[in-house]
Coordinates of C-alpha atoms and ligand atoms in Angstrom, one line a residue:
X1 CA -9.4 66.7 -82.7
X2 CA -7.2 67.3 -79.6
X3 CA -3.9 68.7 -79.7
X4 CA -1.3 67.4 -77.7
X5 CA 1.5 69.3 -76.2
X6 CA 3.1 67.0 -74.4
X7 CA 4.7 68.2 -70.6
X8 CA 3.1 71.6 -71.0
X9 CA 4.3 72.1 -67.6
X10 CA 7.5 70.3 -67.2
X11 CA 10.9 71.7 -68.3
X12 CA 11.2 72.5 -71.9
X13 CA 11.5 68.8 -73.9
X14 CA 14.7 68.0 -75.9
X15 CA 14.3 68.2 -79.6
X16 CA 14.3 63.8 -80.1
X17 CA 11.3 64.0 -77.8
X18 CA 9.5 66.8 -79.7
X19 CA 10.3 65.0 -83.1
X20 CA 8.0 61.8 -81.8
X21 CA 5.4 64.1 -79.9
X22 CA 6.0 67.2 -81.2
X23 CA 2.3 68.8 -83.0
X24 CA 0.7 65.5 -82.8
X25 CA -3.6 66.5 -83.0
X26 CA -5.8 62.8 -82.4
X27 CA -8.9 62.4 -83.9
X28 CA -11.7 61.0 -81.8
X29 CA -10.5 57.3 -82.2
X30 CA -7.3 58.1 -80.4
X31 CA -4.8 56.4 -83.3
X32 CA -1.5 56.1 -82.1
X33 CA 0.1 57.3 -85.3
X34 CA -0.5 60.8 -86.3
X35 CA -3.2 60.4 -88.6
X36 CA -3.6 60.7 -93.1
X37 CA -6.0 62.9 -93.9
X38 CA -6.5 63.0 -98.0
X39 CA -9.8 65.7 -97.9
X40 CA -9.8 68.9 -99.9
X41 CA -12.2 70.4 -97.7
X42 CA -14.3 70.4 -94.0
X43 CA -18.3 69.8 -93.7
X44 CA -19.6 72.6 -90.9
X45 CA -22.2 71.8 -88.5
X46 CA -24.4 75.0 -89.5
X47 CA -23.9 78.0 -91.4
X48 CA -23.3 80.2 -88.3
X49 CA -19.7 78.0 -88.2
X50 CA -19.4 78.7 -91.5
X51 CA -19.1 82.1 -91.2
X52 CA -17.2 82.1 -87.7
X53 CA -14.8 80.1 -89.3
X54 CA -14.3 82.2 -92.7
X55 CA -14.4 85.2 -90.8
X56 CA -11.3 84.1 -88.9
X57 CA -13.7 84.3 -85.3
X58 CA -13.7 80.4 -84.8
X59 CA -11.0 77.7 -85.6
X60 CA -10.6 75.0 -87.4
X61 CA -10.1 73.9 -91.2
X62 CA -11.6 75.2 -94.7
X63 CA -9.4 73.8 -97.6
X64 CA -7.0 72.1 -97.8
X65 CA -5.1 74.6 -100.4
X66 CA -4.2 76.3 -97.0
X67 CA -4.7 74.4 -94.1
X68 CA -5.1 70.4 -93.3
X69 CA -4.9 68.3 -90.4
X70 CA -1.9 66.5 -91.4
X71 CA 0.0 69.5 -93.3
X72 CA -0.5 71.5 -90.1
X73 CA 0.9 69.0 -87.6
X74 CA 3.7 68.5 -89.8
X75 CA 4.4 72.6 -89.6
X76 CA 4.3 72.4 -86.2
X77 CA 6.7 69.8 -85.5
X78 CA 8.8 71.6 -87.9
X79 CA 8.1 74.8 -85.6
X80 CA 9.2 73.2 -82.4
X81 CA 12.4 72.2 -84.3
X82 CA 13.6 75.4 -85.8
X83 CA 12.7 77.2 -82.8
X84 CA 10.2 79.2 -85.2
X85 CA 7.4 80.5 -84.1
X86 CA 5.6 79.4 -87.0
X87 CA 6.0 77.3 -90.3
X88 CA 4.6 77.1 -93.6
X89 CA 5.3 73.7 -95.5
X90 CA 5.0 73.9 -99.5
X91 CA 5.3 71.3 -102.4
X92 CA 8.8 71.4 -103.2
X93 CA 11.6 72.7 -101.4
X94 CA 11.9 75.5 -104.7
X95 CA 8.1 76.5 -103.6
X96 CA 9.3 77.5 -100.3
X97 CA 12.4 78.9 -102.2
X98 CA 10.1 81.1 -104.5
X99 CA 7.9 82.4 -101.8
X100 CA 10.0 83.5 -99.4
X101 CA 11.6 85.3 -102.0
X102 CA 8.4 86.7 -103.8
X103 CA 6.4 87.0 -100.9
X104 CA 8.6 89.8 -99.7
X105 CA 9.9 91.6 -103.2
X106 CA 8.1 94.0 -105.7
X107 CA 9.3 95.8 -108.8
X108 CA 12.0 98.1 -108.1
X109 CA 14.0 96.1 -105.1
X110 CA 16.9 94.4 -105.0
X111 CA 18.5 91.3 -103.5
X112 CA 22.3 89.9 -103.1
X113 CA 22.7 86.7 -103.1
X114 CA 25.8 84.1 -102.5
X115 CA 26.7 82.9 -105.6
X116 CA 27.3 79.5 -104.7
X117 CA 23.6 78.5 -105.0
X118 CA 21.2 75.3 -106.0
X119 CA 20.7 76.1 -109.7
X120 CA 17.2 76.5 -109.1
X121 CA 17.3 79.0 -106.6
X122 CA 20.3 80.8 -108.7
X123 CA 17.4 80.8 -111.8
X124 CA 15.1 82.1 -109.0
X125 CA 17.8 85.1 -108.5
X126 CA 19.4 85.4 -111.6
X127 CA 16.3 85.0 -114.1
X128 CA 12.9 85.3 -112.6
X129 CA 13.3 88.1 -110.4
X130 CA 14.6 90.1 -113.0
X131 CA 11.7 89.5 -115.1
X132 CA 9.1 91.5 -112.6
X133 CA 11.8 94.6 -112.1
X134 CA 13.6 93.2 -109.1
X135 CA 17.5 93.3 -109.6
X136 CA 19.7 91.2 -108.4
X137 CA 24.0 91.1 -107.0
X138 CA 25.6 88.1 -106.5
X139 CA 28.7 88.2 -104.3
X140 CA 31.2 85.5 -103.4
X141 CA 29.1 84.1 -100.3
X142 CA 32.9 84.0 -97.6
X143 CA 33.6 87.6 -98.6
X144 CA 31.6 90.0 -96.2
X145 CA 33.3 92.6 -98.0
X146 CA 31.4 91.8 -101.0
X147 CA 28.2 91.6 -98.9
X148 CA 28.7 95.5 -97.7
X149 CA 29.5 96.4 -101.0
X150 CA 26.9 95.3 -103.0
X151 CA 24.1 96.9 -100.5
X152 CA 22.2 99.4 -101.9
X153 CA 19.5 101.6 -100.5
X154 CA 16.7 99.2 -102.1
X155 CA 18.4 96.2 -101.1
X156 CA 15.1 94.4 -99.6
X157 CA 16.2 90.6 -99.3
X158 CA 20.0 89.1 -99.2
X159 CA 20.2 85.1 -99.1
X160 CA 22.3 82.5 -99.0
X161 CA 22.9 78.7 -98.5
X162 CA 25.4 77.3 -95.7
X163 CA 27.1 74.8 -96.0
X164 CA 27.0 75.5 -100.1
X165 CA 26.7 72.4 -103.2
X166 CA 28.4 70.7 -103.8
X167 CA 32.1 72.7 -102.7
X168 CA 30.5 72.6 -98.4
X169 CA 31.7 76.5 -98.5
X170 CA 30.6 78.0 -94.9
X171 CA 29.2 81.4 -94.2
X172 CA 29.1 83.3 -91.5
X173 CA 25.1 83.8 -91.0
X174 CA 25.1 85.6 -88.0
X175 CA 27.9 88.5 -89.8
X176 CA 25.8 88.7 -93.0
X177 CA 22.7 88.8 -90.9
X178 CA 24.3 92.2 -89.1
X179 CA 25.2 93.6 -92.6
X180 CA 21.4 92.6 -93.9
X181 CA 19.9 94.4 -91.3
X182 CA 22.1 97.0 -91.0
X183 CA 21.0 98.1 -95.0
X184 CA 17.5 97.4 -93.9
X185 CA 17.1 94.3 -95.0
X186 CA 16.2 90.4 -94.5
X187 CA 18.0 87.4 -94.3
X188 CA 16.6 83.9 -95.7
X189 CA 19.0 81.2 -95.2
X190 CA 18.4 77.7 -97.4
X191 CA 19.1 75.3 -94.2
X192 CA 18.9 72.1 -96.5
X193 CA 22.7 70.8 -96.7
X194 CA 22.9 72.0 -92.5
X195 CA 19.9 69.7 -91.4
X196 CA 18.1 71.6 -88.7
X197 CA 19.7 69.5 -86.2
X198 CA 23.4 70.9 -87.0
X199 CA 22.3 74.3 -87.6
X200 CA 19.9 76.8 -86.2
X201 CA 19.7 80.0 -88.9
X202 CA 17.1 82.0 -87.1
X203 CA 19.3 81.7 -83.5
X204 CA 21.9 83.3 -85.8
X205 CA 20.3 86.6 -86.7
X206 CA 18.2 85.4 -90.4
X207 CA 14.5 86.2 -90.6
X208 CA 13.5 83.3 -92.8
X209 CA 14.8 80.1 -93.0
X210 CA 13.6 77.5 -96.3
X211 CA 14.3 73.7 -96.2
X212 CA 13.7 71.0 -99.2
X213 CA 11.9 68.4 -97.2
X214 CA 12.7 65.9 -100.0
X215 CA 16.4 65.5 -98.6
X216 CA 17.2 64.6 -95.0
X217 CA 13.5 65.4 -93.6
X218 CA 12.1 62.6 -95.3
X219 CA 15.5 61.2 -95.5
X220 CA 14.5 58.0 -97.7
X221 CA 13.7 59.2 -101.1
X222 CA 9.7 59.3 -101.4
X223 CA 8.0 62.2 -101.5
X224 CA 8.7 66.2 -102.4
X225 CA 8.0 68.8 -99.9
X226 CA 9.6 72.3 -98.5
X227 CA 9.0 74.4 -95.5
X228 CA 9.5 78.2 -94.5
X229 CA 10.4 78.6 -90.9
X230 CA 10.0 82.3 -89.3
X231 CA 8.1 84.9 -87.2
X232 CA 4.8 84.5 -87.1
X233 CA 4.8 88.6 -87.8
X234 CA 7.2 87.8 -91.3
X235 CA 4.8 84.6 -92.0
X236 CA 2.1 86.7 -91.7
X237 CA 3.5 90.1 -93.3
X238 CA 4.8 87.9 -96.4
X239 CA 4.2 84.6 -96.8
X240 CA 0.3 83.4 -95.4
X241 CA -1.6 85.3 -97.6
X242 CA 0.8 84.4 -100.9
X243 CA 1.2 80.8 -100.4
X244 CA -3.0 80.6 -99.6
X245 CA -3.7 82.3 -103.1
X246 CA -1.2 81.0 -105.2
X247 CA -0.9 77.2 -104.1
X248 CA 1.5 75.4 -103.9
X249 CA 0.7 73.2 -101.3
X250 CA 2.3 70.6 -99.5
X251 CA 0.1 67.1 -100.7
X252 CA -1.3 65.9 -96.8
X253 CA 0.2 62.3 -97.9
X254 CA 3.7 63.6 -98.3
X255 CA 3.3 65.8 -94.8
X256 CA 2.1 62.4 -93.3
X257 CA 5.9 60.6 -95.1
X258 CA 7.4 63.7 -93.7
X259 CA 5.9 63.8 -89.7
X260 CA 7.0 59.9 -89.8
X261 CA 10.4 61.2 -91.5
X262 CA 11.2 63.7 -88.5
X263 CA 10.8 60.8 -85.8
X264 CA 13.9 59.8 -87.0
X265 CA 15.8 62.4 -88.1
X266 CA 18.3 62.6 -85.2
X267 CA 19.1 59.0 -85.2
X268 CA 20.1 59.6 -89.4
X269 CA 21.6 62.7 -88.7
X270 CA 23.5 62.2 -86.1
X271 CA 25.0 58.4 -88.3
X272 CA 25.1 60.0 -91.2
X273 CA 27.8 62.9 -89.8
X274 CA 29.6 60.4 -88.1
X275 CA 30.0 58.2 -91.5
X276 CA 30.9 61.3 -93.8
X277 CA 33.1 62.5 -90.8
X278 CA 35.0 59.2 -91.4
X279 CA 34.8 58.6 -94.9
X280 CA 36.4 62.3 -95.2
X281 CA 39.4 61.6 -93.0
X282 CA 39.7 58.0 -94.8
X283 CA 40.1 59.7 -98.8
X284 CA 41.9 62.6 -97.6
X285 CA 44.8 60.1 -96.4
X286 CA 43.8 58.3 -100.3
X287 CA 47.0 59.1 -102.5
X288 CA 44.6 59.3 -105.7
X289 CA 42.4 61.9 -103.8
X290 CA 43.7 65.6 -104.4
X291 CA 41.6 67.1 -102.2
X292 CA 38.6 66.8 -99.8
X293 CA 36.0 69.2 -98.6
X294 CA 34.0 68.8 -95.3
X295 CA 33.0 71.0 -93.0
X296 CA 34.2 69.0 -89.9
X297 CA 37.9 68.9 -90.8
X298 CA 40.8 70.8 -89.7
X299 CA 41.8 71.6 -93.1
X300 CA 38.3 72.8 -94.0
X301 CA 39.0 76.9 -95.2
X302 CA 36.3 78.1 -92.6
X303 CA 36.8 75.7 -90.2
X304 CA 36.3 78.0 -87.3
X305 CA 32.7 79.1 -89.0
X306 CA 31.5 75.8 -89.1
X307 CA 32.8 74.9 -85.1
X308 CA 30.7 78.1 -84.4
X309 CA 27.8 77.9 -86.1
X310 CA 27.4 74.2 -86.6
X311 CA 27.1 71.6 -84.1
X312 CA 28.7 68.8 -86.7
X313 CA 29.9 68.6 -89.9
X314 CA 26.9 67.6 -91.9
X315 CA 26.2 64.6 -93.6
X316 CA 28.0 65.3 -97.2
X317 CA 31.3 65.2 -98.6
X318 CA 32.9 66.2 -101.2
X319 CA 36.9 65.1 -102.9
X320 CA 38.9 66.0 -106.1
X321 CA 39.8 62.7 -107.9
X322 CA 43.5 62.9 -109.6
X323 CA 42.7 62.5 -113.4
X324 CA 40.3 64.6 -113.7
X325 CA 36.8 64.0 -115.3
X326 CA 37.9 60.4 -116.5
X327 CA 39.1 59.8 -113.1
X328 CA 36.1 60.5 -111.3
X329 CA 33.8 59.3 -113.6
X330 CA 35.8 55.6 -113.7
X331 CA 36.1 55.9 -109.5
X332 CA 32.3 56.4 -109.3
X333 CA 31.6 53.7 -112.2
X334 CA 33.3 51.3 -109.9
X335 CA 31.6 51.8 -106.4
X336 CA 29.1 48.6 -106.0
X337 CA 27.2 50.3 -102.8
X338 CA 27.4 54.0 -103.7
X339 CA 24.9 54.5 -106.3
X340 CA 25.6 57.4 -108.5
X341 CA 22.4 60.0 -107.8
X342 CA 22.3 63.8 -107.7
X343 CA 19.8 63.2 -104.7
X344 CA 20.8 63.8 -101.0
X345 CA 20.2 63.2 -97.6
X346 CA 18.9 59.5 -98.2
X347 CA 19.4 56.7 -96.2
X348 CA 21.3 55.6 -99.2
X349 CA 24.7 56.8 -100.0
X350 CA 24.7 58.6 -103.2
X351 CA 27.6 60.3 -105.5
X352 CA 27.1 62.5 -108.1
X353 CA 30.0 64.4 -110.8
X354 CA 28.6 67.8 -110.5
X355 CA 30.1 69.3 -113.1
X356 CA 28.0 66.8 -115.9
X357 CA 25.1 66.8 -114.2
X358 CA 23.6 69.3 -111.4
X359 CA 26.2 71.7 -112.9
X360 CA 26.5 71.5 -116.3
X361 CA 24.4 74.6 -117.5
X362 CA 27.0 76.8 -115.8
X363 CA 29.6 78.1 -118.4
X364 CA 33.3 76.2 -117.8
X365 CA 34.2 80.0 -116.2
X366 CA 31.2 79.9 -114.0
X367 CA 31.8 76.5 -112.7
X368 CA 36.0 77.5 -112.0
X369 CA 34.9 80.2 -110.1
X370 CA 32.5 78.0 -108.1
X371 CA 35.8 75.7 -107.9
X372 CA 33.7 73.0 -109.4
X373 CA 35.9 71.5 -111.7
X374 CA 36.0 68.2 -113.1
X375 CA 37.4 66.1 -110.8
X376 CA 35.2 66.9 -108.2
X377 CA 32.6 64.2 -106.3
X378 CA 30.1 65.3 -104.3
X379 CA 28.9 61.9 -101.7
X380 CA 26.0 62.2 -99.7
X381 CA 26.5 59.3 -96.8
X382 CA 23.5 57.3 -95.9
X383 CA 23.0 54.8 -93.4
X384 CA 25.1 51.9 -94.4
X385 CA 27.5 50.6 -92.0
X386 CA 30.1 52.9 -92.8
X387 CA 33.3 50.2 -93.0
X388 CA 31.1 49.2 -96.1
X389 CA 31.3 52.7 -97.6
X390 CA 34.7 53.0 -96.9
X391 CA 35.7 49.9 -98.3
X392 CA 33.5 50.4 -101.3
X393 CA 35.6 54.1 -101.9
X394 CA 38.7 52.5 -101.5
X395 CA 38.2 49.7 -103.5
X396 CA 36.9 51.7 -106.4
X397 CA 40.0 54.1 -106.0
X398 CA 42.9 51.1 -106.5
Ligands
PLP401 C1 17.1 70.1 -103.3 C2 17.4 71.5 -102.9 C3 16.5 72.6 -103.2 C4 15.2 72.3 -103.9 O1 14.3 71.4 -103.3 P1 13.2 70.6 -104.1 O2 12.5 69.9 -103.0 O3 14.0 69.7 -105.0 O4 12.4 71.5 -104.8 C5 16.8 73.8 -102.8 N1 18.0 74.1 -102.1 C6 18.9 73.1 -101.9 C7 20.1 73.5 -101.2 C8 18.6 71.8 -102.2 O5 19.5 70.8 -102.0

């Protein structure tokens, strides 16, 4: 296998170009598309490789629990992406969740967290950490006040998603970063609703940055996967040896969806922005629509947040429907081209009720003071031609 860098010596390459190019290794018959390979292990020519290669003193593969062909071409398009110096893909976007947490906590730490999180990674925070000794604060993720204050002296990890599910709240990464490391801590940032191309975490001060490839990275629906993006001194100081002995794994057929996934990921992301930035100006001017949430807008709470530390509005959007649960529920029963989903990031549109569905284990409180209530939508734009969508929302709204 040969890896190909690409203009090694030209000017650095734009990130569409890496996204085609970008880690590509060809095998001996020179296949245009980067290649599938489904082995668990490697054959050596001798024993003396064998042992070179186990002792770390020769390259090159020796199961596929930690390292593969395809997995390890996908991390490196990934790398060039993020502007990481190294990646780790992982099963499931929650495996790269749980090891970037675990991989850097023991008993006796503690973490602060935004509340506003995926429910998984809140039952990541709020119930399995606990369970092996590690405490946990959650703070309301806009308030750096609340991030100072809830530092303590064995504050080891703080974490956070920006733009947040399903409200598209926007923190300010590179200000919790400061407080982080001012209290001696690190700063993992869950990328997934941003996209890596509208958002760059690890340019803004965090040390770790975790993605669910499921959503926009494979971006049409298929397979499961997650990555963790850092240093290759915090890969190696917390994550390498944890992921290696504890497996989860990234399948080399879904890294092979996912490498085929990033060759397009501009070209979605850069649609899909541009049809939720339209769709949000088109139900915000709706009578029926109370209120709308995107990033983009003027009339988003931290607008200027999101002009600094995004580079577009992302690809969701969110609304209050006027009569609340009914009302939403008989506006999303009625869309013929929206399909109701609590998926994201497909090249289909797809709208989900949180408050019934990825929600609903949250106590009525919990959910007000997430300001999830009932009327509240949550739209992930795909790639339709967005005068469909639109018409499609409006319709279902008269
Ligand atoms: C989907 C998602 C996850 C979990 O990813 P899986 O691939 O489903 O395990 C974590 N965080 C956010 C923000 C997500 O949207």
């Amino acid at each position: 296998m040969a890896d190909e860098q690409p203009g090694a010596t030209r000017r650095p390459l734009g990130a569409a170009t890496q996204l085609v190019h970008g880690g590509t290794m060809r095998s001996h018959f020179g296949e245009t598309s980067e290649a599938l390979f489904l082995t668990q292990g490697y054959v050596y020519p001798d024993m003396e490789t064998a042992e070179a290669r186990f002792k770390g003193e020769a390259p090159g593969f020796l199961y596929s629990r930690f390292s593969n062909p395809t997995v390890a071409m996908f991390e490196k398009r990934m790398a060039l992406l993020e502007g990481a110096e190294s990646a780790r893909a992982t099963a499931s976007g929650m495996a790269a969740v749980t090891a970037a947490m675990m991989g850097q906590l023991k008993a006796g730490d503690h973490v602060v967290a935004a509340r506003a999180l995926f429910g998984s990674c809140l039952y990541v925070v709020e119930d399995l950490l606990p369970r092996f000794g590690v405490a946990s604060t959650l703070v309301e993720g806009a308030d750096l006040a609340q991030w100072r204050a809830a530092m303590r002296a064995n504050t080891k990890v703080c974490f956070l998603e920006s733009p947040t599910n399903p409200t598209l709240e926007v923190y300010d990464i590179a200000a919790i970063a400061g407080i982080a490391h001012a209290g001696g801590a690190t700063l993992v940032v869950d990328n997934v609703f941003a996209t890596p191309m509208l958002q760059k975490p690890l340019a803004l001060g965090a040390d770790c940055v975790v993605y669910s490839a499921t959503k926009h990275i494979d971006g049409q629906g298929r397979c499961l996967g997650g990555v963790i993006l850092a240093s290759e001194a915090f890969i190696q100081a917390h994550i390498h040896n944890f992921l290696r002995q504890t497996g989860p794994s990234l399948s080399p057929f879904n890294a092979w969806v996912m490498l085929k996934g990033l060759e397009t990921l501009p070209l979605r992301i850069a649609r899909q922005c541009e049809s939720a930035a339209a769709i949000a100006d088109a139900l915000a001017s709706h009578r029926k629509i109370a209120r709308v949430y995107y990033p983009g807008r003027a009339d988003h709470p931290q607008r200027a947040v999101a002009a600094r530390q995004m580079s577009g509005g992302g690809t969701l959007v969110s609304f209050d429907v006027a009569g609340g649960k009914a009302g939403a529920f008989a506006m999303a029963n009625r869309l013929e081209i929206i399909r109701i989903s609590n998926n994201l990031g497909d090249a289909k549109s797809l709208i989900t009720h949180p408050a019934t569905t990825t929600h609903q284990r949250l106590t009525e409180e919990a959910r007000q003071r997430m300001g999830i209530g009932q009327s509240l939508l949550r739209l992930s734009c795909g790639l339709e031609d967005v005068a469909d969508l639109i018409d499609d929302l409006m319709r279902a709204l008269d």
